[in-house]
XYZ file of C-alpha atoms in Angstrom:
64
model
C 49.893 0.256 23.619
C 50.116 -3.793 23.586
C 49.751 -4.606 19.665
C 47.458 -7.325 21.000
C 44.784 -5.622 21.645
C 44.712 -4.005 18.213
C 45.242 -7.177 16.355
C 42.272 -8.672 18.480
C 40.026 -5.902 17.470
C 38.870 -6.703 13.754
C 38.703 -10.447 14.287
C 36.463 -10.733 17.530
C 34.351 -7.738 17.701
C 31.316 -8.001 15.585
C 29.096 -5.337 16.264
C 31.270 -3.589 18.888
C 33.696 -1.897 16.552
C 33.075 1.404 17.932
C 32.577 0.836 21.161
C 36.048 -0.583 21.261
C 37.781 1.578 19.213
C 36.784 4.343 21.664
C 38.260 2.196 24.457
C 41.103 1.690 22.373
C 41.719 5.296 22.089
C 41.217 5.967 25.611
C 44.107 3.006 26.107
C 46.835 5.286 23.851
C 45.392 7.853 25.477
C 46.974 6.125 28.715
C 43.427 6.447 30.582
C 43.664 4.051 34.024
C 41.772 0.858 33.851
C 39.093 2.955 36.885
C 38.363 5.344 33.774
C 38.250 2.428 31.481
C 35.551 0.826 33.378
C 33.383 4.154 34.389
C 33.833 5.258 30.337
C 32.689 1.681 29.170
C 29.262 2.482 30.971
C 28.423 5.548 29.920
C 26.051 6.599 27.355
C 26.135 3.051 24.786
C 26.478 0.565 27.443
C 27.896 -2.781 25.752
C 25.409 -6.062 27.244
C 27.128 -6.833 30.559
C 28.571 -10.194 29.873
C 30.506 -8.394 27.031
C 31.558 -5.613 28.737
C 32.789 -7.344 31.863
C 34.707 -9.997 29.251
C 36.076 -6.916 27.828
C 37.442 -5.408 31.116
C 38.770 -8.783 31.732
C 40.843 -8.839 28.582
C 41.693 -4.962 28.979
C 43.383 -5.945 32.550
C 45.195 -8.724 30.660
C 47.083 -6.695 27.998
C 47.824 -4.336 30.795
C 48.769 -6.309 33.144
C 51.607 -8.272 30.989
């Protein structure tokens, strides 16, 4: 896993610790950015502007 993600976790995530360490697990876990996005939905939805930002940044890391 890209040690950017992890470093950007503490620092930027107020109030959506959880949410993204479960999607960080799911990246070690070496889940497909299609899972990512139908996982990040499920049952605690993040508010869509942060969720889609999130995606955004997820297809970043994995992407470089």
């Amino acid at each position: 896993m890209d040690n950017r993600f992890e470093e950007f976790l503490p620092v930027h995530t107020a109030g959506y610790e959880g949410k993204l360490n479960q999607i960080a697990k799911l990246l070690k876990e070496n889940s497909t950015l299609a899972e990512l996005k139908l996982k990040s939905t499920g049952d605690a939805p993040l508010h869509l502007a942060a969720e889609v930002n999130l995606i955004i940044l997820l297809e970043n890391i994995v992407s470089n």
